[in-house]
Amino acid sequence: GENVEQHPSTLSVQEGDSAVIKCTYSDSASNYFPWYKQELGKRPQLIIDIRSNVGEKKDQRIAVTLNKTAKHFSLHITETQPEDSAVYFCAAGTGANSKLTFGKGITLSVRP
Amino acid sequence: EAGVAQSPRYKIIEKRQSVAFWCNPISGHATLYWYQQILGQGPKLLIQFQNNGVVDDSQLPKDRFSAERLKGVDSTLKIQPAKLEDSAVYLCASSLNGGGETQYFGPGTRLLVL
């Protein structure tokens, strides 16, 4: 089955700096790649997603890039703010039903 | 619109007891998912329903876990008997029709097995 890995496991940045979180996946048939943000004790919430026919997608301060050849995708957050501090999960969707396999998550800390 | 509802929010039981969780998806969403999220890990899909049919239950420990969605709306997940390693947050999610559409998560049920 699909295997999704996230690197690094923790990331600390200064407010205003950029943060980049990388994920790799194993199944070349995966076609849907969402990113979820989970604050402590709360539900995961979708922040951005990308499909396999697109290389990059941007939404205000957040962007995602996909390299299908290398089987990795990355989340880019610019001008980070303290409220960006959370756990970020990447996932890969496989098959007609886009069954999601999640990574273990990365804890992002934005220092004021 | 109302989000995904789950109950109870917290449950503490002893090992070998049984427990049930309930989920009501967003109105009109055909696809419903149950995930298990162990502390420090990402959600793991247990079962996916399309209307009242099972699409994927390959990671559901069927010797102790069961789930149903009889009328194609709300769903229950049951564990019987529970083990210590079942301690986790059980998340329900729904999407309009599956197939790469946004999954909306409920608040989860935090289960502690003693």
PDB file of C-alpha atoms in Angstrom, chain A residues 33-98:
ATOM      1  CA  PHE A  33      -2.482  15.405  -2.332  1.00  0.00           C
ATOM      2  CA  PRO A  34      -4.188  17.410   0.435  1.00  0.00           C
ATOM      3  CA  TRP A  35      -2.572  19.222   3.338  1.00  0.00           C
ATOM      4  CA  TYR A  36      -4.346  19.423   6.699  1.00  0.00           C
ATOM      5  CA  LYS A  37      -3.673  21.692   9.662  1.00  0.00           C
ATOM      6  CA  GLN A  38      -4.498  20.422  13.148  1.00  0.00           C
ATOM      7  CA  GLU A  39      -4.342  22.665  16.178  1.00  0.00           C
ATOM      8  CA  LEU A  40      -3.978  21.080  19.601  1.00  0.00           C
ATOM      9  CA  GLY A  41      -7.127  19.202  20.569  1.00  0.00           C
ATOM     10  CA  LYS A  42      -8.979  20.211  17.423  1.00  0.00           C
ATOM     11  CA  ARG A  43     -10.047  18.516  14.207  1.00  0.00           C
ATOM     12  CA  PRO A  44      -7.857  18.419  11.076  1.00  0.00           C
ATOM     13  CA  GLN A  45      -8.804  21.125   8.583  1.00  0.00           C
ATOM     14  CA  LEU A  46      -7.922  21.203   4.904  1.00  0.00           C
ATOM     15  CA  ILE A  47      -5.719  24.156   4.000  1.00  0.00           C
ATOM     16  CA  ILE A  48      -4.798  23.355   0.401  1.00  0.00           C
ATOM     17  CA  ASP A  49      -4.770  20.429  -1.991  1.00  0.00           C
ATOM     18  CA  ILE A  50      -3.309  19.579  -5.384  1.00  0.00           C
ATOM     19  CA  ARG A  51      -4.095  16.990  -8.015  1.00  0.00           C
ATOM     20  CA  SER A  52      -1.641  15.005 -10.067  1.00  0.00           C
ATOM     21  CA  ASN A  53      -2.296  16.972 -13.279  1.00  0.00           C
ATOM     22  CA  VAL A  54      -1.083  20.216 -11.665  1.00  0.00           C
ATOM     23  CA  GLY A  55       2.467  21.124 -10.628  1.00  0.00           C
ATOM     24  CA  GLU A  56       1.772  24.044  -8.316  1.00  0.00           C
ATOM     25  CA  LYS A  57      -1.133  25.714  -6.565  1.00  0.00           C
ATOM     26  CA  LYS A  58      -1.200  28.885  -4.509  1.00  0.00           C
ATOM     27  CA  ASP A  59      -3.671  30.404  -2.062  1.00  0.00           C
ATOM     28  CA  GLN A  60      -2.556  33.675  -0.498  1.00  0.00           C
ATOM     29  CA  ARG A  61       0.385  32.823   1.811  1.00  0.00           C
ATOM     30  CA  ILE A  62       0.196  29.093   1.171  1.00  0.00           C
ATOM     31  CA  ALA A  63       1.432  27.156  -1.852  1.00  0.00           C
ATOM     32  CA  VAL A  64       1.904  23.507  -2.688  1.00  0.00           C
ATOM     33  CA  THR A  65       4.233  22.044  -5.305  1.00  0.00           C
ATOM     34  CA  LEU A  66       4.166  18.517  -6.696  1.00  0.00           C
ATOM     35  CA  ASN A  67       6.979  16.588  -8.384  1.00  0.00           C
ATOM     36  CA  LYS A  68       5.445  13.385  -9.725  1.00  0.00           C
ATOM     37  CA  THR A  69       8.725  12.064 -11.105  1.00  0.00           C
ATOM     38  CA  ALA A  70      10.433  12.255  -7.720  1.00  0.00           C
ATOM     39  CA  LYS A  71       7.183  11.425  -5.884  1.00  0.00           C
ATOM     40  CA  HIS A  72       7.342  14.304  -3.480  1.00  0.00           C
ATOM     41  CA  PHE A  73       5.265  17.368  -2.705  1.00  0.00           C
ATOM     42  CA  SER A  74       5.883  20.353  -0.485  1.00  0.00           C
ATOM     43  CA  LEU A  75       3.923  22.942   1.472  1.00  0.00           C
ATOM     44  CA  HIS A  76       5.244  26.486   1.440  1.00  0.00           C
ATOM     45  CA  ILE A  77       4.047  29.081   3.943  1.00  0.00           C
ATOM     46  CA  THR A  78       5.299  32.633   3.494  1.00  0.00           C
ATOM     47  CA  GLU A  79       5.235  35.489   6.030  1.00  0.00           C
ATOM     48  CA  THR A  80       4.546  33.076   8.871  1.00  0.00           C
ATOM     49  CA  GLN A  81       2.449  34.238  11.811  1.00  0.00           C
ATOM     50  CA  PRO A  82       2.126  32.807  15.354  1.00  0.00           C
ATOM     51  CA  GLU A  83      -1.332  31.466  14.451  1.00  0.00           C
ATOM     52  CA  ASP A  84       0.334  29.234  11.836  1.00  0.00           C
ATOM     53  CA  SER A  85       1.734  27.194  14.754  1.00  0.00           C
ATOM     54  CA  ALA A  86       0.106  23.746  14.535  1.00  0.00           C
ATOM     55  CA  VAL A  87       0.665  20.194  13.323  1.00  0.00           C
ATOM     56  CA  TYR A  88       0.571  19.880   9.533  1.00  0.00           C
ATOM     57  CA  PHE A  89      -0.300  16.578   7.872  1.00  0.00           C
ATOM     58  CA  CYS A  90       0.237  15.701   4.253  1.00  0.00           C
ATOM     59  CA  ALA A  91      -1.698  12.890   2.629  1.00  0.00           C
ATOM     60  CA  ALA A  92      -1.747  11.006  -0.650  1.00  0.00           C
ATOM     61  CA  GLY A  93      -4.974   9.829  -2.270  1.00  0.00           C
ATOM     62  CA  THR A  94      -4.942   6.616  -4.280  1.00  0.00           C
ATOM     63  CA  GLY A  95      -7.493   4.935  -6.495  1.00  0.00           C
ATOM     64  CA  ALA A  96     -10.870   5.979  -7.816  1.00  0.00           C
ATOM     65  CA  ASN A  97     -12.030   6.730  -4.277  1.00  0.00           C
ATOM     66  CA  SER A  98      -8.807   8.634  -3.438  1.00  0.00           C
TER      67      SER A  98
END
